[in-house]
Amino acid sequence: MIFLKHITLFMYHNCKRFGRKWLSLPLLLLFPIIIVSLSETIVISLMTHDKQEPIEIGLVDLDQSDETQLVVGLIEQSTQLGSYLSINQLSEHEANNRLQQNQLSGYITFPKGFTSDLYNGNAVTLPITGNPAKRMDSYIIKELIDSVSRHIRAAQANILTINYFAKQLPIATEQRSDMLFDQFKSFIFYTIGKDKIIEEKTITNHATSSPVHYYGLASWFIIMTIWLIAFYSFLTDHEPLRMNQRMRLYGVTQLQQLMAKMLTSLFIVMILSLLALMVLQRMIHINLDIKDYWRIAIITILYSFTFLEGLATIETVVRSAKLRLLVQSLFTFVILFISGAIIPVLYFPHGVQAYLPYSFANQAYKWLEEIILNQRIYADYLPLALMSASGLFVFVAMSLWKEGKNP
């Protein structure tokens, strides 16, 4: 009880100190916000200013048969081509004009007699007219045509087989042509529905796909961490040796003072961080409900308390005030760096990524990102809780060892 009473007394003393120095608090609060916001604004502007325009491709149908119009319509309206390709049907004259004006990367031509060659077993080709100024785009168009040609050749092989046996049946030529056309449509629909024209593999990277949301969260996380070390350092006293010895006579230990400083900093920063998160939610339009706030609060408290344990352990080990502040600053930078808030974890070497989950900062930021950006409805608190308990054990052991060493 005496231990808790002393901690409560020092917490009350720390709160009164904030009241006496309220003029310097706005600078302590606003300085990290201004610096981090300016830095993240520059990063977001660099990552969002260059928005890639889709590749413009033209389709020219010179055959004008039902079969070619079907294929052209499927290619033009297909949603499997991705957002980086824009395909439109044009006349040959219009396609040439737009190509000369550098408005097209190239156009694909369905030549005259295409359907006749398809049904008679002749080789069918789709000529490509590329833009010399956009050679890379022409390679992409070639890959597209190679894929479409594979579908057409597969359809042609089946149609020729059906046509061979249909000629041996007593049916009219017009009826046989309709039957072949139906088979052509069925096979084209089947092949395009079965296989994607262009294979796409998507890796979610919020730093590039949604930089405003990602770096908004990163800014909030960095500001919260800076507030923790700022308030903790604000409450640090450089008391003389005689004062410490006199306080020990009254049963006051350094462990109690550090615990009070940690809890005071944690309490104040949690309130400020909650208000900052509400402001951030309105600014970048993130949907969060009350359950999400509870999950975020638990993760934030575990992370903040573990971080403060690290600062207190450094203060216990390092006696020099200047050296202690330097080590605590380096500790803060390393924690933020490996968390993924400064540089996304995706850009780290694979060998380094394997060890990042053992960091409490990485665990905290990962689950914050999952809840806020990915709308995850659960979080795994156990790793953070175990790391926080381990940090508390190390801090208490080091403090008691120092107290016994320097009675």
Short mmCIF file of C-alpha atoms in Angstrom, two decimals:
data_model
loop_
_atom_site.label_atom_id
_atom_site.label_comp_id
_atom_site.label_asym_id
_atom_site.label_seq_id
_atom_site.Cartn_x
_atom_site.Cartn_y
_atom_site.Cartn_z
CA MET A 1 0.00 0.00 0.00
CA ILE A 2 2.84 2.39 0.81
CA PHE A 3 4.33 1.66 -2.62
CA LEU A 4 1.08 2.62 -4.38
CA LYS A 5 0.61 5.62 -2.09
CA HIS A 6 3.99 7.01 -3.06
CA ILE A 7 3.27 6.46 -6.76
CA THR A 8 -0.07 8.29 -6.43
CA LEU A 9 1.60 11.14 -4.58
CA PHE A 10 4.23 11.59 -7.29
CA MET A 11 1.60 11.41 -10.02
CA TYR A 12 -0.29 14.23 -8.30
CA HIS A 13 2.95 16.21 -8.03
CA ASN A 14 3.64 15.65 -11.76
CA CYS A 15 0.18 16.88 -12.73
CA LYS A 16 0.68 20.02 -10.65
CA ARG A 17 3.98 20.59 -12.44
CA PHE A 18 2.14 20.62 -15.75
CA GLY A 19 -0.20 23.23 -14.30
CA ARG A 20 2.70 25.44 -13.25
CA LYS A 21 4.34 25.23 -16.69
CA TRP A 22 1.24 25.46 -18.84
CA LEU A 23 2.78 28.19 -21.03
CA SER A 24 5.31 25.75 -22.48
CA LEU A 25 2.79 22.96 -23.09
CA PRO A 26 1.40 24.29 -26.40
CA LEU A 27 4.89 24.26 -27.88
CA LEU A 28 5.41 20.74 -26.55
CA LEU A 29 2.17 19.61 -28.22
CA LEU A 30 2.26 21.54 -31.48
CA PHE A 31 5.93 21.22 -32.42
CA PRO A 32 5.76 17.45 -33.23
CA ILE A 33 2.48 17.94 -35.11
CA ILE A 34 3.91 20.71 -37.30
CA ILE A 35 7.17 18.89 -38.10
CA VAL A 36 5.59 15.50 -38.80
CA SER A 37 2.68 16.98 -40.79
CA LEU A 38 5.02 18.95 -43.06
CA SER A 39 7.22 15.90 -43.63
CA GLU A 40 4.28 13.60 -44.42
CA THR A 41 2.71 16.21 -46.72
CA ILE A 42 5.89 16.28 -48.78
CA VAL A 43 5.97 12.47 -48.94
CA ILE A 44 2.30 12.22 -49.95
CA SER A 45 2.71 14.88 -52.66
CA LEU A 46 5.68 13.00 -54.11
CA MET A 47 3.76 9.72 -54.18
CA THR A 48 0.49 11.03 -55.59
CA HIS A 49 1.43 13.66 -58.15
CA ASP A 50 2.37 11.17 -60.88
CA LYS A 51 -0.82 9.33 -61.70
CA GLN A 52 -0.34 6.88 -64.56
CA GLU A 53 -2.63 7.39 -67.55
CA PRO A 54 -4.18 4.26 -69.10
CA ILE A 55 -2.74 2.92 -72.35
CA GLU A 56 -4.99 3.93 -75.23
CA ILE A 57 -5.57 1.11 -77.77
CA GLY A 58 -7.72 1.23 -80.89
CA LEU A 59 -9.68 -1.61 -82.53
CA VAL A 60 -10.31 -1.44 -86.28
CA ASP A 61 -12.78 -3.94 -87.74
CA LEU A 62 -12.40 -4.14 -91.54
CA ASP A 63 -14.26 -7.45 -91.86
CA GLN A 64 -17.49 -6.19 -90.26
CA SER A 65 -18.85 -9.71 -89.76
CA ASP A 66 -20.91 -10.91 -86.83
CA GLU A 67 -17.93 -12.88 -85.54
CA THR A 68 -15.49 -9.98 -85.58
CA GLN A 69 -18.03 -7.60 -84.06
CA LEU A 70 -18.54 -10.11 -81.26
CA VAL A 71 -14.79 -10.39 -80.54
CA VAL A 72 -14.28 -6.62 -80.77
CA GLY A 73 -17.16 -5.99 -78.39
CA LEU A 74 -15.85 -8.51 -75.87
CA ILE A 75 -12.36 -7.02 -75.94
CA GLU A 76 -13.68 -3.46 -75.70
CA GLN A 77 -16.04 -4.15 -72.79
CA SER A 78 -14.04 -6.76 -70.90
CA THR A 79 -13.37 -5.87 -67.23
CA GLN A 80 -10.43 -8.27 -67.10
CA LEU A 81 -8.06 -5.91 -68.86
CA GLY A 82 -7.39 -3.84 -65.75
CA SER A 83 -7.60 -0.11 -65.19
CA TYR A 84 -4.36 0.56 -67.06
CA LEU A 85 -5.76 -0.27 -70.54
CA SER A 86 -8.38 1.72 -72.42
CA ILE A 87 -9.64 0.00 -75.60
CA ASN A 88 -12.05 1.66 -78.04
CA GLN A 89 -13.38 0.68 -81.45
CA LEU A 90 -12.38 3.14 -84.19
CA SER A 91 -12.43 3.44 -87.93
CA GLU A 92 -9.14 2.99 -89.76
CA HIS A 93 -8.98 6.66 -90.74
CA GLU A 94 -9.69 7.83 -87.18
CA ALA A 95 -7.14 5.39 -85.74
CA ASN A 96 -4.41 6.69 -88.09
CA ASN A 97 -5.19 10.29 -87.22
CA ARG A 98 -5.11 9.65 -83.48
CA LEU A 99 -1.89 7.67 -83.85
CA GLN A 100 -0.22 10.59 -85.66
CA GLN A 101 -1.42 12.95 -82.92
CA ASN A 102 0.17 10.65 -80.31
CA GLN A 103 -3.23 9.95 -78.74
CA LEU A 104 -2.96 6.19 -79.29
CA SER A 105 -0.28 3.72 -78.28
CA GLY A 106 -1.32 1.55 -81.19
CA TYR A 107 -4.30 -0.12 -82.82
CA ILE A 108 -5.33 -3.68 -83.70
CA THR A 109 -6.85 -4.51 -87.08
CA PHE A 110 -9.27 -7.31 -87.92
CA PRO A 111 -8.55 -7.67 -91.68
CA LYS A 112 -11.05 -8.35 -94.45
CA GLY A 113 -11.77 -12.04 -94.90
CA PHE A 114 -10.99 -12.77 -91.26
CA THR A 115 -14.19 -14.82 -90.74
CA SER A 116 -13.77 -16.69 -94.03
CA ASP A 117 -10.23 -17.70 -93.12
CA LEU A 118 -11.42 -18.70 -89.65
CA TYR A 119 -14.04 -21.14 -91.00
CA ASN A 120 -11.90 -22.49 -93.85
CA GLY A 121 -8.91 -23.36 -91.70
CA ASN A 122 -6.58 -20.68 -93.00
CA ALA A 123 -4.19 -18.95 -90.63
CA VAL A 124 -5.72 -15.84 -89.10
CA THR A 125 -3.59 -12.90 -88.03
CA LEU A 126 -4.35 -9.65 -86.26
CA PRO A 127 -1.98 -6.92 -87.50
CA ILE A 128 -0.77 -4.39 -84.93
CA THR A 129 0.10 -0.82 -85.84
CA GLY A 130 2.27 0.59 -83.07
CA ASN A 131 3.30 4.07 -82.07
CA PRO A 132 7.08 4.57 -82.50
CA ALA A 133 7.04 7.10 -79.65
CA LYS A 134 5.56 4.53 -77.23
CA ARG A 135 7.51 1.34 -77.74
CA MET A 136 6.92 -0.05 -74.26
CA ASP A 137 3.17 0.33 -74.69
CA SER A 138 3.44 -1.53 -78.00
CA TYR A 139 4.95 -4.52 -76.21
CA ILE A 140 1.94 -4.57 -73.86
CA ILE A 141 -0.43 -4.49 -76.87
CA LYS A 142 1.48 -7.40 -78.40
CA GLU A 143 1.04 -9.44 -75.20
CA LEU A 144 -2.68 -8.67 -75.31
CA ILE A 145 -3.01 -9.81 -78.95
CA ASP A 146 -1.00 -12.97 -78.30
CA SER A 147 -3.46 -13.89 -75.57
CA VAL A 148 -6.51 -13.09 -77.72
CA SER A 149 -5.02 -15.01 -80.64
CA ARG A 150 -4.66 -18.12 -78.47
CA HIS A 151 -8.39 -17.97 -77.75
CA ILE A 152 -9.22 -17.52 -81.43
CA ARG A 153 -6.96 -20.39 -82.54
CA ALA A 154 -8.53 -22.68 -79.95
CA ALA A 155 -11.99 -21.67 -81.18
CA GLN A 156 -10.93 -22.22 -84.80
CA ALA A 157 -9.74 -25.78 -84.12
CA ASN A 158 -13.07 -26.70 -82.55
CA ILE A 159 -15.08 -24.98 -85.30
CA LEU A 160 -13.18 -26.81 -88.04
CA THR A 161 -13.90 -30.14 -86.35
CA ILE A 162 -17.60 -29.32 -86.04
CA ASN A 163 -17.72 -27.98 -89.60
CA TYR A 164 -16.11 -31.18 -90.95
CA PHE A 165 -18.79 -33.42 -89.46
CA ALA A 166 -21.59 -30.92 -90.15
CA LYS A 167 -20.85 -31.06 -93.90
CA GLN A 168 -21.63 -34.77 -93.82
CA LEU A 169 -25.10 -34.12 -92.45
CA PRO A 170 -28.13 -33.29 -94.63
CA ILE A 171 -28.51 -29.67 -93.45
CA ALA A 172 -28.62 -26.41 -95.37
CA THR A 173 -25.51 -24.21 -95.68
CA GLU A 174 -27.18 -21.29 -93.93
CA GLN A 175 -28.24 -23.51 -91.02
CA ARG A 176 -24.73 -24.93 -90.79
CA SER A 177 -23.26 -21.37 -90.71
CA ASP A 178 -25.62 -20.40 -87.89
CA MET A 179 -24.59 -23.50 -85.98
CA LEU A 180 -20.91 -22.66 -86.43
CA PHE A 181 -21.50 -19.10 -85.31
CA ASP A 182 -23.27 -20.34 -82.17
CA GLN A 183 -20.35 -22.65 -81.45
CA PHE A 184 -17.91 -19.78 -82.00
CA LYS A 185 -19.82 -17.58 -79.53
CA SER A 186 -20.05 -20.34 -76.92
CA PHE A 187 -16.37 -21.11 -77.09
CA ILE A 188 -15.29 -17.44 -77.00
CA PHE A 189 -17.51 -16.81 -73.97
CA TYR A 190 -16.15 -19.93 -72.28
CA THR A 191 -12.48 -19.22 -72.90
CA ILE A 192 -12.62 -15.53 -71.96
CA GLY A 193 -14.65 -16.36 -68.85
CA LYS A 194 -12.34 -19.26 -67.92
CA ASP A 195 -8.97 -17.52 -68.31
CA LYS A 196 -8.09 -13.91 -67.79
CA ILE A 197 -6.85 -12.09 -70.85
CA ILE A 198 -4.14 -10.51 -68.73
CA GLU A 199 -3.05 -12.11 -65.48
CA GLU A 200 -2.86 -9.65 -62.60
CA LYS A 201 -1.25 -10.12 -59.20
CA THR A 202 -2.06 -7.49 -56.64
CA ILE A 203 0.01 -6.84 -53.54
CA THR A 204 -1.66 -4.42 -51.18
CA ASN A 205 0.66 -1.58 -50.32
CA HIS A 206 -1.21 1.21 -48.57
CA ALA A 207 1.80 3.50 -48.86
CA THR A 208 1.27 3.70 -52.64
CA SER A 209 -2.35 2.63 -53.16
CA SER A 210 -3.69 4.91 -50.42
CA PRO A 211 -0.85 7.20 -49.30
CA VAL A 212 -3.13 9.73 -47.57
CA HIS A 213 -4.61 7.09 -45.26
CA TYR A 214 -1.32 5.28 -44.68
CA TYR A 215 0.79 8.33 -43.90
CA GLY A 216 -2.07 9.87 -41.93
CA LEU A 217 -1.94 6.84 -39.63
CA ALA A 218 1.87 6.95 -39.64
CA SER A 219 1.84 10.63 -38.67
CA TRP A 220 -0.51 9.95 -35.77
CA PHE A 221 1.69 7.05 -34.58
CA ILE A 222 4.90 9.11 -34.82
CA ILE A 223 3.35 12.12 -33.07
CA MET A 224 2.07 9.91 -30.26
CA THR A 225 5.55 8.41 -29.78
CA ILE A 226 7.20 11.85 -29.77
CA TRP A 227 4.65 13.03 -27.20
CA LEU A 228 5.55 10.08 -24.98
CA ILE A 229 9.27 10.87 -24.92
CA ALA A 230 8.59 14.63 -24.72
CA PHE A 231 6.31 14.40 -21.67
CA TYR A 232 8.55 11.82 -20.04
CA SER A 233 11.59 14.07 -20.49
CA PHE A 234 9.56 17.07 -19.31
CA LEU A 235 8.94 15.30 -16.00
CA THR A 236 12.55 14.24 -15.55
CA ASP A 237 14.26 16.00 -12.65
CA HIS A 238 18.00 16.38 -12.25
CA GLU A 239 17.98 16.20 -8.49
CA PRO A 240 21.25 16.32 -6.53
CA LEU A 241 22.59 13.29 -4.73
CA ARG A 242 21.71 14.67 -1.28
CA MET A 243 18.04 15.05 -2.26
CA ASN A 244 17.88 11.47 -3.47
CA GLN A 245 19.47 10.21 -0.28
CA ARG A 246 17.02 12.23 1.82
CA MET A 247 14.07 10.80 -0.12
CA ARG A 248 15.35 7.27 0.49
CA LEU A 249 15.21 7.97 4.23
CA TYR A 250 11.44 8.49 3.85
CA GLY A 251 11.12 5.17 2.03
CA VAL A 252 10.85 6.66 -1.47
CA THR A 253 12.63 4.66 -4.16
CA GLN A 254 13.62 5.55 -7.69
CA LEU A 255 11.31 2.80 -8.95
CA GLN A 256 8.30 4.61 -7.48
CA GLN A 257 9.30 7.91 -9.03
CA LEU A 258 9.85 6.37 -12.44
CA MET A 259 6.56 4.46 -12.28
CA ALA A 260 4.72 7.66 -11.41
CA LYS A 261 6.40 9.47 -14.29
CA MET A 262 5.51 6.66 -16.70
CA LEU A 263 1.87 6.50 -15.63
CA THR A 264 1.44 10.29 -15.75
CA SER A 265 2.93 10.48 -19.25
CA LEU A 266 0.81 7.51 -20.35
CA PHE A 267 -2.42 9.03 -19.03
CA ILE A 268 -1.90 12.43 -20.63
CA VAL A 269 -0.67 11.12 -23.98
CA MET A 270 -3.56 8.63 -24.26
CA ILE A 271 -6.09 11.45 -23.90
CA LEU A 272 -4.28 13.60 -26.46
CA SER A 273 -3.86 10.66 -28.85
CA LEU A 274 -7.57 9.84 -28.68
CA LEU A 275 -8.47 13.43 -29.56
CA ALA A 276 -5.89 13.44 -32.37
CA LEU A 277 -7.31 10.16 -33.75
CA MET A 278 -10.81 11.65 -33.85
CA VAL A 279 -9.49 14.63 -35.78
CA LEU A 280 -7.57 12.33 -38.14
CA GLN A 281 -10.68 10.23 -38.73
CA ARG A 282 -12.61 13.27 -39.91
CA MET A 283 -9.76 14.60 -42.02
CA ILE A 284 -9.07 11.44 -44.05
CA HIS A 285 -12.59 9.93 -43.80
CA ILE A 286 -11.95 6.65 -41.97
CA ASN A 287 -14.91 4.66 -40.69
CA LEU A 288 -14.38 3.61 -37.07
CA ASP A 289 -16.98 2.44 -34.55
CA ILE A 290 -16.79 2.22 -30.77
CA LYS A 291 -15.40 -1.33 -30.86
CA ASP A 292 -12.60 -0.21 -33.15
CA TYR A 293 -11.73 2.54 -30.67
CA TRP A 294 -11.54 -0.01 -27.86
CA ARG A 295 -9.18 -2.21 -29.89
CA ILE A 296 -7.04 0.78 -30.84
CA ALA A 297 -6.96 1.92 -27.21
CA ILE A 298 -5.76 -1.47 -25.94
CA ILE A 299 -3.02 -1.69 -28.58
CA THR A 300 -1.96 1.91 -27.98
CA ILE A 301 -1.77 1.49 -24.20
CA LEU A 302 0.29 -1.70 -24.48
CA TYR A 303 2.64 -0.08 -26.99
CA SER A 304 3.00 3.16 -25.03
CA PHE A 305 3.62 1.44 -21.71
CA THR A 306 6.26 -0.83 -23.27
CA PHE A 307 7.92 2.18 -24.88
CA LEU A 308 7.96 4.06 -21.57
CA GLU A 309 9.47 0.98 -19.91
CA GLY A 310 12.33 1.25 -22.37
CA LEU A 311 12.84 4.95 -21.56
CA ALA A 312 12.75 4.25 -17.83
CA THR A 313 15.22 1.37 -18.16
CA ILE A 314 17.63 3.65 -20.03
CA GLU A 315 17.24 6.29 -17.32
CA THR A 316 18.00 3.67 -14.67
CA VAL A 317 21.16 2.47 -16.40
CA VAL A 318 22.55 5.75 -17.79
CA ARG A 319 23.23 8.37 -15.12
CA SER A 320 24.55 11.20 -17.30
CA ALA A 321 21.66 13.48 -18.29
CA LYS A 322 23.01 14.39 -21.75
CA LEU A 323 24.02 10.83 -22.60
CA ARG A 324 20.68 9.53 -21.33
CA LEU A 325 18.74 11.92 -23.56
CA LEU A 326 20.87 10.90 -26.54
CA VAL A 327 20.32 7.19 -25.93
CA GLN A 328 16.58 7.70 -25.42
CA SER A 329 16.39 9.69 -28.68
CA LEU A 330 18.22 6.94 -30.57
CA PHE A 331 15.94 4.35 -28.98
CA THR A 332 12.88 6.32 -30.13
CA PHE A 333 14.19 6.62 -33.70
CA VAL A 334 14.97 2.89 -33.92
CA ILE A 335 11.52 2.00 -32.55
CA LEU A 336 9.78 4.23 -35.11
CA PHE A 337 11.98 2.98 -37.95
CA ILE A 338 11.33 -0.73 -37.37
CA SER A 339 7.63 -0.15 -36.73
CA GLY A 340 6.97 0.63 -40.41
CA ALA A 341 5.62 4.13 -39.78
CA ILE A 342 8.60 5.85 -41.43
CA ILE A 343 9.35 3.29 -44.16
CA PRO A 344 6.77 0.56 -44.94
CA VAL A 345 7.89 -2.91 -43.87
CA LEU A 346 7.36 -4.10 -47.45
CA TYR A 347 10.53 -2.26 -48.51
CA PHE A 348 12.73 -3.91 -45.89
CA PRO A 349 15.01 -6.82 -46.90
CA HIS A 350 13.37 -10.22 -46.50
CA GLY A 351 15.96 -11.25 -43.93
CA VAL A 352 15.07 -8.23 -41.79
CA GLN A 353 11.31 -8.69 -42.22
CA ALA A 354 11.51 -12.11 -40.57
CA TYR A 355 12.67 -10.56 -37.28
CA LEU A 356 10.41 -7.48 -37.24
CA PRO A 357 7.42 -9.27 -35.58
CA TYR A 358 9.59 -9.65 -32.46
CA SER A 359 9.44 -5.86 -32.03
CA PHE A 360 6.58 -4.45 -29.95
CA ALA A 361 6.48 -1.34 -32.18
CA ASN A 362 6.08 -3.42 -35.33
CA GLN A 363 3.36 -5.51 -33.71
CA ALA A 364 1.48 -2.42 -32.55
CA TYR A 365 1.66 -0.59 -35.87
CA LYS A 366 0.73 -3.71 -37.83
CA TRP A 367 -2.48 -4.20 -35.85
CA LEU A 368 -3.31 -0.50 -35.97
CA GLU A 369 -2.95 -0.66 -39.73
CA GLU A 370 -5.13 -3.79 -39.90
CA ILE A 371 -7.90 -2.22 -37.81
CA ILE A 372 -7.88 1.31 -39.23
CA LEU A 373 -6.96 0.73 -42.88
CA ASN A 374 -8.08 -2.88 -43.50
CA GLN A 375 -11.20 -2.76 -41.29
CA ARG A 376 -10.09 -5.84 -39.34
CA ILE A 377 -12.59 -6.72 -36.59
CA TYR A 378 -10.14 -8.44 -34.25
CA ALA A 379 -6.58 -8.03 -32.99
CA ASP A 380 -4.05 -10.29 -31.31
CA TYR A 381 -3.06 -8.60 -28.05
CA LEU A 382 -1.03 -11.50 -26.64
CA PRO A 383 2.36 -10.70 -28.26
CA LEU A 384 2.17 -7.07 -27.12
CA ALA A 385 1.06 -8.08 -23.63
CA LEU A 386 3.94 -10.56 -23.30
CA MET A 387 6.46 -7.98 -24.52
CA SER A 388 5.06 -5.39 -22.11
CA ALA A 389 5.30 -7.86 -19.21
CA SER A 390 8.88 -8.75 -20.20
CA GLY A 391 9.82 -5.08 -20.40
CA LEU A 392 8.29 -4.44 -16.98
CA PHE A 393 10.25 -7.33 -15.49
CA VAL A 394 13.53 -6.01 -16.94
CA PHE A 395 12.80 -2.47 -15.79
CA VAL A 396 11.91 -3.49 -12.21
CA ALA A 397 14.92 -5.83 -11.99
CA MET A 398 17.33 -3.14 -13.23
CA SER A 399 15.84 -0.54 -10.89
CA LEU A 400 16.05 -2.80 -7.82
CA TRP A 401 19.58 -3.80 -8.76
CA LYS A 402 20.62 -0.15 -9.05
CA GLU A 403 18.93 0.70 -5.74
CA GLY A 404 20.79 -2.11 -4.00
CA LYS A 405 24.07 -1.20 -5.63
CA ASN A 406 23.82 2.47 -4.63
CA PRO A 407 22.20 2.48 -1.18
#
